[in-house]
Structure formats: C-alpha cells, structure tokens
Amino acid sequence: MTTTSAPERDRPRTLKRELGLPALIAYGLTSMGVLSVVSVYGPATKISDGHLPAAYVATIVIMLFTAHSYGRMAAHVPITGGAYAYVTRGFGPATGFLTGWVMLLDYLFLPMVNFLLFGLYFNSLFTSVPSWVGTLLCILVVAVFSIIGVNWIKRMNSVVIVASVLVILAFLVLAVMNAPKLSLEAVARPLSIGDGGILPILAAAAIVAFAFLGFDGVSTLAEETKDPRRKVPKGIVLATLFAGLGYLAFAIAGSLIAPDWTKLQNLDAAGTELMQHAGGDVLMVTFVIVNTAGIVLCGTAAQMSVSRVLFAMGRDGILPPVLARLHRRFRTPYVAALVVSVVALVALFITLDQAVYMINFGALIAFAMVNLSTIQVLFFDMKLRRGWGLVRHLILPIVGFVSIAWLWTSLAPFTYALGCVWLAIGVVIYLVRRKRQGGPLALQLDDASTEAMPTLPYQD
C-alpha cells in the first residue's frame, strides 16, 4: 500500500504533455468531421436559395470570433472540460450545469443525424427499400456495437478519414474539370447575396454551423499539450479556419457541378448526386461506401460517448431516481447504451434538418456562454485589460456573443419549444438533486478532469 503526501494530494492532476500544434489542428479537423459538409449541403442550399457558399463565409467569420474566445480561455485558464468548465469558472456551478445539460441535448441528437444519413444513403443504393428501414438497421447495428464495445473503432476511423479526404479532393478536382460552365461569374454568384436578401443566408448559416461542431474539442487537450497557453489557442483558431475554407471550397464546387439546385432529386442525400455529376458512378459508389462506413463508426462513437455520460450522471446521483437505480443495480454503461438506443428511435419520426437544428440549439448556447465567460473571467475577474486586452477580452467576445445569438434566432420555431422543455427538465433535476445532495452538482461531459487549475501570470 502506498501513501501520498499532503502537498502531492493537493496538487491538481495533470496529463502527460505530448501534443504539438499540428496534432491539435488535426484533432480539431477530425472532430469537426471531413464529410459533415456533405451532410447539410442539401437542406442548407435550399434554405439559402442556392447561396450556400455565402452562408459558409458568414459562418466562418462568426465561428472565428467564438474560436478566439475559446483560445483566450485556453491560454489563461488552461483546464480541461471545454464550455462546461469555462462557464462554471465564470458563472458558477448552476450555470455550468445548465450549459452542460443543454449540450447533452446535442449528444442525444448527434447519433440521430448519423442514423438518418445512413437511411438516406442506403436508399440511394437500394431505391426499393424505404430510407426508414436503413435508419432502423443502423440504430440496431450501433446499439449492438455500443453495448459490446469495439476497440477497433478508433483504428477504422483513421482509415475512413483518409478515404474521406481522398474522396473530397477527387470531387473538388472533378467538379472543376466537369463543370457545365466554369467562369468567374459562376463562382461569384453563389457567394453573393441573392434576391431574398441576407435573411436566407443567415438562416442557412444557422444550419451549416453544424459542420463546425467539434472545434471546441481542442480546448479539452490543454493538459496534454506542450506550451498549451500558446499552442491551444492557435490550434483552435487554425482548425476552425482550415475546416471553414475546406467547407467553402466544397460548397463552391457543388454550385459549379450542379448550378441549379432545384434539379437535385433528393436534397437530404445531395452528396450522391453531386458525386455522380462530378465523377460518374465510380465516384458516387465510392462516396456512398466510405460515407456509410463513416456514419456507422461516427454514430457508434457518438452513442458510446452519450451512454457513458449518462452512466457517469447515474453514478454521481444526477439522473432521476429511476435511471439512478438502474445504474446502482447494473454498474455498467450497458443500460445507458440501451436507453440511448431507445431514444434514438425518435430518428424514425424526424427529418435531417430537424435533428441538425436541435444539435445547434445546444451548441450555439454553449458557444454564446463561452464568449460571456471570456468577458467575465478574463476582463473582469483577472482584469486583463492592458494593451490588446480590451479588444481581446471584451470587444471581440461581445461581437462573438452577438453573432452567435443572431444565428441562434435563425433556428426553426419547433427548436425553441423542444429546447426550452429540455432546459426546464434540467432546472428541475438540478434543484431536486441539489437539495438532496446538499450542494452543487457537477455534470461531466468528456471523461476529463475539470478541477480548478492554477491561473499563472501569462504574457501574450
């Protein structure tokens, strides 16, 4: 039996620092997903009335402000936990809990997006089979994987990511080569504001923000990065910028190969038609195979993550009594995985854009709260106001908050109704469980420590 000295026990736990800037950028790009741009291409193109590239330009600018806030927090408050940890540090455990609770809605709907996409692409290969059959099949396969556990998912993800990058690069080249009309006007038209004005573009930006979800994951690697105060902020911003430019290039290429979006037969599975227009059946079939494999892997990873979040919540006494009792009886994530699988059946009754809107509801709230936390922690609490401090820690986060709030107001009406109900449930759970436990609750979302870390003096 070993003992630990008091000073050593009191020292905050840290992880081994091995990651550099390229690894952080790669992680951010992987977290955002190479093919996420394809997932929302059809619905966002319809909403923007063919001006999807313009929507991506707006989203890139807006996301860079929020990425800047994440970077500032990562530099001066180098703790793991992302938005949940930053909001807790800035506004206390109650606000942090509710922010994490709203983000949990993203965790629940993210697997559904994968299930819906699988059904759509399954239908594009087997047109006689309804898409809901493919969706149900994917739910069942992912449920089995989530319960038994699959150690090979991470290795397969690497293979699928490389294959996805190659498919996207092939599409970009072939789309330019085979475009019906390649001209400066053909490139500029979808980048401009159409006859409907700016509102359709902002509405589309609210849905394509889905493609950027994951850049904030870089901030959770602060304790594993060499010189995190400098490299993590750069990693967050550069990953966001590179992903955005890639998405923009794909959107422009899509508008070149299919200039009239109204002729696309299935907007929810527009990727198959774009690939066929650009590279024929070979590229289309390759894309569908790679994409469906990636969807299953991504869906499994997402469902395993949310299962373990629910498992941890049951362990910590945050869940309602029924689920907490199930946890105490089985002591494994299996029951949580089954619960998530049952919840995922909702995918049979919703559309792709509805699922994406629900994910963005929570994500945009989290992004807005990080901007406010940057102001509270860095500008007011730590008083970092000298030099560029006023701009970095007050003006830019304010712009980030306002722009994210603007996107949030562009979500579909049903999103607010369901989101507010979810938030109300979180408030009730927090108040009831807090009263029973006699203190604040913690909501852990990423298997990482969020205990207080030292905020050492740092010179930008």
CSV table of C-alpha atoms in Angstrom, one decimal:
chain,number,residue,atom,x,y,z
A,1,MET,CA,0.0,0.0,0.0
A,2,THR,CA,1.4,3.4,-1.0
A,3,THR,CA,0.7,6.8,0.6
A,4,THR,CA,0.7,10.2,-0.9
A,5,SER,CA,2.0,13.3,0.8
A,6,ALA,CA,-0.4,16.1,1.6
A,7,PRO,CA,1.2,18.6,-0.9
A,8,GLU,CA,1.1,15.9,-3.6
A,9,ARG,CA,-2.6,15.1,-2.9
A,10,ASP,CA,-3.5,18.8,-3.1
A,11,ARG,CA,-1.7,19.3,-6.4
A,12,PRO,CA,-4.2,19.3,-9.3
A,13,ARG,CA,-3.9,16.3,-11.5
A,14,THR,CA,-2.4,16.8,-15.0
A,15,LEU,CA,-1.9,14.6,-18.0
A,16,LYS,CA,1.3,13.9,-19.9
A,17,ARG,CA,2.1,16.8,-22.3
A,18,GLU,CA,2.9,15.3,-25.7
A,19,LEU,CA,0.9,17.2,-28.3
A,20,GLY,CA,2.1,19.9,-30.6
A,21,LEU,CA,0.3,22.4,-32.9
A,22,PRO,CA,-0.1,20.0,-35.9
A,23,ALA,CA,-1.6,17.4,-33.7
A,24,LEU,CA,-4.1,19.9,-32.2
A,25,ILE,CA,-5.1,21.1,-35.7
A,26,ALA,CA,-5.5,17.5,-36.9
A,27,TYR,CA,-7.6,16.7,-33.8
A,28,GLY,CA,-9.9,19.7,-34.4
A,29,LEU,CA,-10.4,18.9,-38.1
A,30,THR,CA,-11.1,15.2,-37.2
A,31,SER,CA,-13.6,16.3,-34.5
A,32,MET,CA,-15.5,18.5,-37.0
A,33,GLY,CA,-15.7,15.7,-39.5
A,34,VAL,CA,-14.5,15.6,-43.1
A,35,LEU,CA,-17.9,14.8,-44.6
A,36,SER,CA,-20.0,16.9,-42.3
A,37,VAL,CA,-20.1,19.5,-45.1
A,38,VAL,CA,-21.9,16.9,-47.3
A,39,SER,CA,-24.4,16.1,-44.5
A,40,VAL,CA,-26.0,19.6,-44.6
A,41,TYR,CA,-25.4,20.5,-48.2
A,42,GLY,CA,-28.9,19.9,-49.5
A,43,PRO,CA,-31.0,21.4,-46.7
A,44,ALA,CA,-28.7,24.4,-46.4
A,45,THR,CA,-28.7,25.0,-50.1
A,46,LYS,CA,-32.5,25.0,-50.2
A,47,ILE,CA,-32.7,27.4,-47.2
A,48,SER,CA,-30.1,29.8,-48.7
A,49,ASP,CA,-31.8,29.6,-52.2
A,50,GLY,CA,-28.6,28.4,-53.8
A,51,HIS,CA,-26.2,30.7,-51.9
A,52,LEU,CA,-24.6,28.2,-49.7
A,53,PRO,CA,-21.0,29.5,-50.2
A,54,ALA,CA,-22.2,32.9,-48.9
A,55,ALA,CA,-23.7,31.2,-45.8
A,56,TYR,CA,-20.3,29.5,-45.2
A,57,VAL,CA,-18.5,32.8,-45.4
A,58,ALA,CA,-20.8,34.2,-42.8
A,59,THR,CA,-20.4,31.2,-40.6
A,60,ILE,CA,-16.6,31.1,-40.8
A,61,VAL,CA,-16.4,34.7,-39.7
A,62,ILE,CA,-18.9,34.1,-36.8
A,63,MET,CA,-17.2,30.9,-35.7
A,64,LEU,CA,-13.7,32.6,-35.7
A,65,PHE,CA,-14.9,35.1,-33.1
A,66,THR,CA,-16.0,32.2,-30.8
A,67,ALA,CA,-12.9,30.2,-31.6
A,68,HIS,CA,-10.9,33.3,-30.4
A,69,SER,CA,-12.8,33.2,-27.1
A,70,TYR,CA,-12.1,29.5,-26.6
A,71,GLY,CA,-8.4,30.3,-27.4
A,72,ARG,CA,-8.2,33.1,-24.9
A,73,MET,CA,-9.8,30.9,-22.2
A,74,ALA,CA,-7.4,28.1,-23.0
A,75,ALA,CA,-4.4,30.4,-22.8
A,76,HIS,CA,-5.3,32.0,-19.4
A,77,VAL,CA,-7.4,29.2,-17.8
A,78,PRO,CA,-5.7,26.0,-19.0
A,79,ILE,CA,-8.3,23.5,-17.7
A,80,THR,CA,-9.9,20.5,-19.4
A,81,GLY,CA,-13.7,20.5,-19.8
A,82,GLY,CA,-14.4,23.0,-22.6
A,83,ALA,CA,-17.5,25.1,-22.4
A,84,TYR,CA,-18.8,23.4,-19.3
A,85,ALA,CA,-15.6,24.1,-17.4
A,86,TYR,CA,-15.3,27.7,-18.7
A,87,VAL,CA,-18.9,28.6,-17.9
A,88,THR,CA,-18.6,27.0,-14.4
A,89,ARG,CA,-15.5,29.1,-13.8
A,90,GLY,CA,-17.1,32.2,-15.0
A,91,PHE,CA,-20.7,32.0,-13.6
A,92,GLY,CA,-20.7,29.2,-11.1
A,93,PRO,CA,-21.8,25.6,-10.9
A,94,ALA,CA,-25.5,26.2,-11.5
A,95,THR,CA,-25.0,28.0,-14.8
A,96,GLY,CA,-22.2,25.5,-15.7
A,97,PHE,CA,-24.6,22.6,-15.0
A,98,LEU,CA,-27.4,24.0,-17.2
A,99,THR,CA,-24.9,24.7,-20.0
A,100,GLY,CA,-23.7,21.2,-19.8
A,101,TRP,CA,-27.3,19.9,-19.7
A,102,VAL,CA,-28.2,21.8,-22.9
A,103,MET,CA,-25.1,20.4,-24.5
A,104,LEU,CA,-26.3,16.9,-23.6
A,105,LEU,CA,-29.2,17.5,-26.0
A,106,ASP,CA,-26.5,17.7,-28.7
A,107,TYR,CA,-25.1,14.3,-27.6
A,108,LEU,CA,-28.6,12.7,-27.8
A,109,PHE,CA,-29.4,14.1,-31.3
A,110,LEU,CA,-25.9,13.7,-32.9
A,111,PRO,CA,-26.3,9.9,-33.3
A,112,MET,CA,-29.7,10.5,-34.9
A,113,VAL,CA,-28.1,12.6,-37.6
A,114,ASN,CA,-25.9,9.6,-38.5
A,115,PHE,CA,-28.8,7.2,-38.4
A,116,LEU,CA,-30.9,9.5,-40.7
A,117,LEU,CA,-28.0,9.9,-43.1
A,118,PHE,CA,-27.4,6.2,-43.2
A,119,GLY,CA,-31.0,5.6,-44.2
A,120,LEU,CA,-30.9,8.2,-46.9
A,121,TYR,CA,-27.7,6.9,-48.5
A,122,PHE,CA,-28.9,3.3,-48.0
A,123,ASN,CA,-32.0,4.3,-50.0
A,124,SER,CA,-29.8,5.8,-52.7
A,125,LEU,CA,-28.1,2.4,-53.2
A,126,PHE,CA,-31.3,0.3,-52.8
A,127,THR,CA,-34.0,2.6,-54.1
A,128,SER,CA,-36.8,0.0,-53.5
A,129,VAL,CA,-36.0,0.0,-49.8
A,130,PRO,CA,-37.5,2.9,-47.8
A,131,SER,CA,-35.0,5.1,-46.0
A,132,TRP,CA,-36.5,4.4,-42.6
A,133,VAL,CA,-35.5,0.8,-43.0
A,134,GLY,CA,-31.9,1.8,-43.4
A,135,THR,CA,-32.2,4.1,-40.4
A,136,LEU,CA,-33.6,1.4,-38.2
A,137,LEU,CA,-30.9,-1.0,-39.4
A,138,CYS,CA,-28.2,1.5,-38.4
A,139,ILE,CA,-29.8,2.0,-35.0
A,140,LEU,CA,-29.7,-1.7,-34.3
A,141,VAL,CA,-26.1,-2.1,-35.5
A,142,VAL,CA,-24.9,0.8,-33.5
A,143,ALA,CA,-26.8,-0.4,-30.4
A,144,VAL,CA,-25.0,-3.7,-30.6
A,145,PHE,CA,-21.6,-2.1,-31.0
A,146,SER,CA,-22.3,0.4,-28.2
A,147,ILE,CA,-23.2,-2.4,-25.8
A,148,ILE,CA,-20.4,-4.9,-26.6
A,149,GLY,CA,-17.8,-2.3,-27.1
A,150,VAL,CA,-15.5,-2.1,-30.2
A,151,ASN,CA,-11.8,-1.3,-29.7
A,152,TRP,CA,-11.2,-1.2,-33.4
A,153,ILE,CA,-13.4,1.9,-34.0
A,154,LYS,CA,-10.5,4.3,-33.5
A,155,ARG,CA,-8.3,2.5,-36.0
A,156,MET,CA,-11.1,2.2,-38.5
A,157,ASN,CA,-11.9,5.9,-38.0
A,158,SER,CA,-8.4,6.8,-39.2
A,159,VAL,CA,-8.9,4.7,-42.4
A,160,VAL,CA,-12.3,6.2,-43.1
A,161,ILE,CA,-10.9,9.8,-42.5
A,162,VAL,CA,-8.1,9.2,-45.0
A,163,ALA,CA,-10.6,7.7,-47.5
A,164,SER,CA,-13.0,10.6,-47.0
A,165,VAL,CA,-10.3,13.2,-47.6
A,166,LEU,CA,-9.3,11.5,-50.9
A,167,VAL,CA,-13.0,11.3,-52.0
A,168,ILE,CA,-13.5,15.0,-51.2
A,169,LEU,CA,-10.3,16.0,-53.1
A,170,ALA,CA,-11.3,13.9,-56.1
A,171,PHE,CA,-14.7,15.6,-56.1
A,172,LEU,CA,-13.2,19.1,-55.9
A,173,VAL,CA,-10.9,18.4,-58.9
A,174,LEU,CA,-13.5,16.6,-61.0
A,175,ALA,CA,-16.2,19.2,-60.2
A,176,VAL,CA,-14.0,22.0,-61.6
A,177,MET,CA,-13.0,19.9,-64.6
A,178,ASN,CA,-16.6,18.8,-65.5
A,179,ALA,CA,-18.5,22.0,-64.5
A,180,PRO,CA,-21.1,22.8,-67.1
A,181,LYS,CA,-20.0,26.5,-67.1
A,182,LEU,CA,-16.7,27.4,-65.4
A,183,SER,CA,-16.4,31.2,-65.1
A,184,LEU,CA,-15.8,33.9,-62.6
A,185,GLU,CA,-19.5,34.7,-62.6
A,186,ALA,CA,-20.4,31.1,-61.9
A,187,VAL,CA,-18.1,31.2,-58.8
A,188,ALA,CA,-19.2,34.6,-57.6
A,189,ARG,CA,-22.9,34.2,-58.0
A,190,PRO,CA,-23.4,31.8,-55.0
A,191,LEU,CA,-21.0,33.9,-52.9
A,192,SER,CA,-23.2,36.9,-53.3
A,193,ILE,CA,-26.5,37.9,-51.6
A,194,GLY,CA,-29.4,36.7,-53.6
A,195,ASP,CA,-32.8,38.3,-54.3
A,196,GLY,CA,-34.1,37.2,-50.9
A,197,GLY,CA,-31.5,39.3,-49.1
A,198,ILE,CA,-29.4,38.4,-46.1
A,199,LEU,CA,-32.0,36.5,-44.1
A,200,PRO,CA,-31.9,33.3,-46.1
A,201,ILE,CA,-28.1,33.3,-45.9
A,202,LEU,CA,-28.2,33.7,-42.1
A,203,ALA,CA,-30.9,31.0,-41.8
A,204,ALA,CA,-28.6,28.7,-43.7
A,205,ALA,CA,-25.7,29.7,-41.6
A,206,ALA,CA,-27.6,28.5,-38.6
A,207,ILE,CA,-27.7,25.0,-40.0
A,208,VAL,CA,-24.2,24.9,-41.5
A,209,ALA,CA,-22.9,25.8,-38.1
A,210,PHE,CA,-23.4,22.0,-37.5
A,211,ALA,CA,-20.3,21.3,-39.7
A,212,PHE,CA,-18.1,23.3,-37.3
A,213,LEU,CA,-19.2,21.4,-34.1
A,214,GLY,CA,-16.1,19.9,-32.6
A,215,PHE,CA,-13.5,22.7,-33.0
A,216,ASP,CA,-14.0,23.4,-29.3
A,217,GLY,CA,-12.7,19.9,-28.5
A,218,VAL,CA,-9.2,21.2,-29.0
A,219,SER,CA,-9.6,23.1,-25.7
A,220,THR,CA,-10.1,19.9,-23.8
A,221,LEU,CA,-6.5,18.9,-24.7
A,222,ALA,CA,-4.9,21.7,-22.7
A,223,GLU,CA,-3.4,19.4,-20.1
A,224,GLU,CA,-1.9,17.1,-22.8
A,225,THR,CA,-0.3,19.9,-24.9
A,226,LYS,CA,3.3,21.3,-24.9
A,227,ASP,CA,3.1,25.0,-24.2
A,228,PRO,CA,-0.7,24.9,-24.1
A,229,ARG,CA,-1.1,28.6,-23.5
A,230,ARG,CA,0.3,29.4,-26.9
A,231,LYS,CA,-0.5,26.3,-29.0
A,232,VAL,CA,-4.1,25.5,-27.9
A,233,PRO,CA,-5.4,29.0,-28.9
A,234,LYS,CA,-3.6,28.7,-32.3
A,235,GLY,CA,-4.9,25.1,-32.7
A,236,ILE,CA,-8.5,26.2,-32.1
A,237,VAL,CA,-8.5,29.1,-34.5
A,238,LEU,CA,-6.5,27.4,-37.3
A,239,ALA,CA,-8.6,24.2,-37.1
A,240,THR,CA,-11.7,26.3,-37.4
A,241,LEU,CA,-10.3,28.4,-40.3
A,242,PHE,CA,-8.9,25.4,-42.3
A,243,ALA,CA,-12.2,23.5,-41.9
A,244,GLY,CA,-14.2,26.5,-42.9
A,245,LEU,CA,-12.1,27.0,-46.0
A,246,GLY,CA,-12.5,23.4,-46.9
A,247,TYR,CA,-16.3,23.6,-46.5
A,248,LEU,CA,-16.4,26.7,-48.6
A,249,ALA,CA,-14.4,25.1,-51.3
A,250,PHE,CA,-16.8,22.1,-51.3
A,251,ALA,CA,-19.8,24.4,-51.4
A,252,ILE,CA,-18.4,26.4,-54.4
A,253,ALA,CA,-17.5,23.1,-56.2
A,254,GLY,CA,-21.1,21.9,-55.6
A,255,SER,CA,-22.6,25.0,-57.1
A,256,LEU,CA,-20.3,24.6,-60.1
A,257,ILE,CA,-21.2,21.0,-60.8
A,258,ALA,CA,-24.9,21.5,-60.0
A,259,PRO,CA,-25.6,25.2,-60.6
A,260,ASP,CA,-29.4,24.7,-60.4
A,261,TRP,CA,-30.0,23.2,-57.0
A,262,THR,CA,-33.7,22.8,-57.7
A,263,LYS,CA,-32.9,19.9,-60.1
A,264,LEU,CA,-31.4,17.8,-57.3
A,265,GLN,CA,-33.8,15.0,-56.7
A,266,ASN,CA,-33.0,14.2,-53.1
A,267,LEU,CA,-31.7,17.2,-51.2
A,268,ASP,CA,-31.2,15.3,-47.9
A,269,ALA,CA,-28.8,12.9,-49.8
A,270,ALA,CA,-27.5,15.5,-52.2
A,271,GLY,CA,-24.0,14.1,-51.8
A,272,THR,CA,-24.7,11.1,-54.1
A,273,GLU,CA,-26.0,13.3,-56.9
A,274,LEU,CA,-23.1,15.8,-56.6
A,275,MET,CA,-20.6,12.9,-56.7
A,276,GLN,CA,-22.3,11.3,-59.7
A,277,HIS,CA,-22.4,14.6,-61.6
A,278,ALA,CA,-18.7,15.2,-61.0
A,279,GLY,CA,-17.2,11.6,-61.3
A,280,GLY,CA,-19.9,9.3,-62.5
A,281,ASP,CA,-21.0,6.1,-60.8
A,282,VAL,CA,-17.5,5.1,-59.7
A,283,LEU,CA,-17.1,8.3,-57.5
A,284,MET,CA,-20.7,8.1,-56.4
A,285,VAL,CA,-20.5,4.5,-55.2
A,286,THR,CA,-17.1,5.1,-53.6
A,287,PHE,CA,-18.5,8.0,-51.7
A,288,VAL,CA,-21.6,6.1,-50.5
A,289,ILE,CA,-19.5,3.2,-49.3
A,290,VAL,CA,-17.0,5.4,-47.5
A,291,ASN,CA,-19.7,7.7,-46.1
A,292,THR,CA,-21.9,4.9,-44.8
A,293,ALA,CA,-18.9,3.3,-43.1
A,294,GLY,CA,-18.0,6.6,-41.5
A,295,ILE,CA,-21.6,7.2,-40.5
A,296,VAL,CA,-21.8,3.8,-38.7
A,297,LEU,CA,-18.4,4.5,-36.9
A,298,CYS,CA,-19.3,8.1,-36.1
A,299,GLY,CA,-22.8,7.0,-34.8
A,300,THR,CA,-21.2,4.3,-32.7
A,301,ALA,CA,-18.7,6.7,-31.2
A,302,ALA,CA,-21.3,9.3,-30.5
A,303,GLN,CA,-23.7,6.8,-28.9
A,304,MET,CA,-20.9,5.3,-26.8
A,305,SER,CA,-20.0,8.8,-25.6
A,306,VAL,CA,-23.5,9.8,-24.6
A,307,SER,CA,-24.0,6.4,-23.0
A,308,ARG,CA,-21.0,6.9,-20.8
A,309,VAL,CA,-22.1,10.5,-19.9
A,310,LEU,CA,-25.5,9.0,-18.7
A,311,PHE,CA,-23.6,6.3,-16.9
A,312,ALA,CA,-21.5,8.9,-15.1
A,313,MET,CA,-24.5,11.0,-14.3
A,314,GLY,CA,-26.2,8.0,-12.7
A,315,ARG,CA,-23.0,7.3,-10.7
A,316,ASP,CA,-22.9,10.8,-9.5
A,317,GLY,CA,-26.5,10.9,-8.5
A,318,ILE,CA,-27.6,13.5,-11.1
A,319,LEU,CA,-30.0,11.3,-13.0
A,320,PRO,CA,-33.6,11.0,-12.0
A,321,PRO,CA,-34.2,8.2,-9.4
A,322,VAL,CA,-35.3,5.5,-11.9
A,323,LEU,CA,-32.2,5.7,-14.0
A,324,ALA,CA,-30.0,6.1,-10.9
A,325,ARG,CA,-31.5,2.9,-9.5
A,326,LEU,CA,-30.7,1.1,-12.8
A,327,HIS,CA,-27.2,2.3,-12.5
A,328,ARG,CA,-26.8,1.1,-9.0
A,329,ARG,CA,-28.1,-2.3,-9.9
A,330,PHE,CA,-26.0,-3.0,-13.1
A,331,ARG,CA,-23.0,-0.7,-12.5
A,332,THR,CA,-22.1,-0.7,-16.2
A,333,PRO,CA,-22.8,1.6,-19.2
A,334,TYR,CA,-24.8,-1.2,-20.9
A,335,VAL,CA,-28.2,0.0,-19.5
A,336,ALA,CA,-27.3,3.6,-20.5
A,337,ALA,CA,-26.5,2.4,-24.0
A,338,LEU,CA,-29.9,0.7,-24.3
A,339,VAL,CA,-31.6,3.8,-23.1
A,340,VAL,CA,-29.8,5.9,-25.7
A,341,SER,CA,-30.7,3.3,-28.4
A,342,VAL,CA,-34.4,3.6,-27.4
A,343,VAL,CA,-34.2,7.4,-27.5
A,344,ALA,CA,-32.6,7.1,-30.9
A,345,LEU,CA,-35.8,5.6,-32.3
A,346,VAL,CA,-37.0,9.2,-32.5
A,347,ALA,CA,-34.9,9.4,-35.7
A,348,LEU,CA,-37.6,7.4,-37.4
A,349,PHE,CA,-40.0,10.3,-37.0
A,350,ILE,CA,-37.9,13.4,-37.6
A,351,THR,CA,-36.1,14.9,-40.6
A,352,LEU,CA,-32.4,15.5,-41.0
A,353,ASP,CA,-32.7,19.3,-40.8
A,354,GLN,CA,-34.8,19.0,-37.6
A,355,ALA,CA,-32.1,16.9,-35.9
A,356,VAL,CA,-29.4,19.3,-37.0
A,357,TYR,CA,-31.4,22.3,-35.7
A,358,MET,CA,-31.7,20.6,-32.3
A,359,ILE,CA,-28.0,19.9,-32.1
A,360,ASN,CA,-27.3,23.5,-33.0
A,361,PHE,CA,-29.7,24.8,-30.3
A,362,GLY,CA,-27.5,23.5,-27.5
A,363,ALA,CA,-24.2,24.1,-29.3
A,364,LEU,CA,-24.9,27.7,-30.1
A,365,ILE,CA,-26.0,28.3,-26.4
A,366,ALA,CA,-22.7,26.8,-25.3
A,367,PHE,CA,-20.7,29.0,-27.7
A,368,ALA,CA,-22.5,32.1,-26.6
A,369,MET,CA,-21.8,31.3,-22.9
A,370,VAL,CA,-18.1,30.8,-23.6
A,371,ASN,CA,-18.0,34.3,-25.1
A,372,LEU,CA,-19.7,35.7,-22.0
A,373,SER,CA,-17.4,33.6,-19.8
A,374,THR,CA,-14.3,35.1,-21.5
A,375,ILE,CA,-15.5,38.6,-20.6
A,376,GLN,CA,-16.4,37.6,-17.0
A,377,VAL,CA,-13.2,35.6,-16.3
A,378,LEU,CA,-10.5,37.5,-18.2
A,379,PHE,CA,-11.8,41.0,-18.4
A,380,PHE,CA,-13.5,41.4,-15.0
A,381,ASP,CA,-12.1,38.7,-12.7
A,382,MET,CA,-8.5,38.6,-13.9
A,383,LYS,CA,-8.5,42.2,-15.1
A,384,LEU,CA,-6.6,41.5,-18.3
A,385,ARG,CA,-7.3,44.9,-19.8
A,386,ARG,CA,-3.9,46.4,-20.8
A,387,GLY,CA,-2.7,46.6,-24.3
A,388,TRP,CA,-4.8,44.4,-26.6
A,389,GLY,CA,-6.8,43.2,-23.5
A,390,LEU,CA,-9.7,45.5,-24.1
A,391,VAL,CA,-10.1,44.2,-27.7
A,392,ARG,CA,-9.3,40.5,-27.0
A,393,HIS,CA,-11.2,40.1,-23.8
A,394,LEU,CA,-14.1,42.4,-24.2
A,395,ILE,CA,-14.8,43.7,-27.7
A,396,LEU,CA,-14.2,40.5,-29.7
A,397,PRO,CA,-16.1,38.3,-27.2
A,398,ILE,CA,-19.0,40.7,-27.4
A,399,VAL,CA,-19.0,40.5,-31.2
A,400,GLY,CA,-18.8,36.7,-30.9
A,401,PHE,CA,-21.7,36.6,-28.5
A,402,VAL,CA,-23.9,38.9,-30.6
A,403,SER,CA,-23.2,37.0,-33.8
A,404,ILE,CA,-23.9,33.6,-32.2
A,405,ALA,CA,-27.1,34.9,-30.7
A,406,TRP,CA,-28.0,36.2,-34.2
A,407,LEU,CA,-27.5,32.7,-35.6
A,408,TRP,CA,-29.5,31.2,-32.7
A,409,THR,CA,-32.5,33.3,-33.5
A,410,SER,CA,-32.5,31.9,-37.0
A,411,LEU,CA,-33.3,28.3,-35.9
A,412,ALA,CA,-36.6,26.7,-36.7
A,413,PRO,CA,-39.5,27.6,-34.3
A,414,PHE,CA,-40.0,24.0,-33.1
A,415,THR,CA,-36.4,24.0,-31.9
A,416,TYR,CA,-37.1,26.6,-29.2
A,417,ALA,CA,-40.1,24.7,-27.9
A,418,LEU,CA,-38.3,21.4,-27.5
A,419,GLY,CA,-35.1,23.1,-26.3
A,420,CYS,CA,-36.9,25.1,-23.6
A,421,VAL,CA,-38.7,21.9,-22.4
A,422,TRP,CA,-35.3,20.2,-22.2
A,423,LEU,CA,-33.8,23.1,-20.3
A,424,ALA,CA,-36.8,23.2,-17.9
A,425,ILE,CA,-36.2,19.5,-17.2
A,426,GLY,CA,-32.6,20.3,-16.4
A,427,VAL,CA,-33.6,23.1,-14.0
A,428,VAL,CA,-36.0,20.7,-12.1
A,429,ILE,CA,-33.3,18.0,-11.9
A,430,TYR,CA,-30.7,20.4,-10.7
A,431,LEU,CA,-32.9,21.9,-8.0
A,432,VAL,CA,-34.2,18.5,-6.8
A,433,ARG,CA,-30.8,16.7,-6.8
A,434,ARG,CA,-29.0,19.7,-5.3
A,435,LYS,CA,-31.5,19.8,-2.4
A,436,ARG,CA,-31.0,16.0,-1.8
A,437,GLN,CA,-27.2,16.2,-2.0
A,438,GLY,CA,-26.9,19.4,-0.1
A,439,GLY,CA,-24.6,21.1,-2.6
A,440,PRO,CA,-23.9,22.0,-6.2
A,441,LEU,CA,-23.9,19.3,-8.9
A,442,ALA,CA,-21.2,18.6,-11.4
A,443,LEU,CA,-22.1,17.4,-15.0
A,444,GLN,CA,-19.1,15.8,-16.6
A,445,LEU,CA,-19.3,15.5,-20.4
A,446,ASP,CA,-15.9,14.4,-21.7
A,447,ASP,CA,-14.3,11.9,-19.2
A,448,ALA,CA,-11.7,14.6,-18.3
A,449,SER,CA,-11.0,16.4,-15.0
A,450,THR,CA,-12.4,19.8,-14.5
A,451,GLU,CA,-11.0,20.6,-11.1
A,452,ALA,CA,-9.5,24.1,-10.5
A,453,MET,CA,-6.2,24.6,-12.2
A,454,PRO,CA,-3.7,27.3,-11.4
A,455,THR,CA,-4.1,30.5,-13.5
A,456,LEU,CA,-0.5,31.6,-13.6
A,457,PRO,CA,0.6,35.0,-14.9
A,458,TYR,CA,0.9,34.8,-18.7
A,459,GLN,CA,2.4,37.3,-21.1
A,460,ASP,CA,0.8,37.2,-24.6
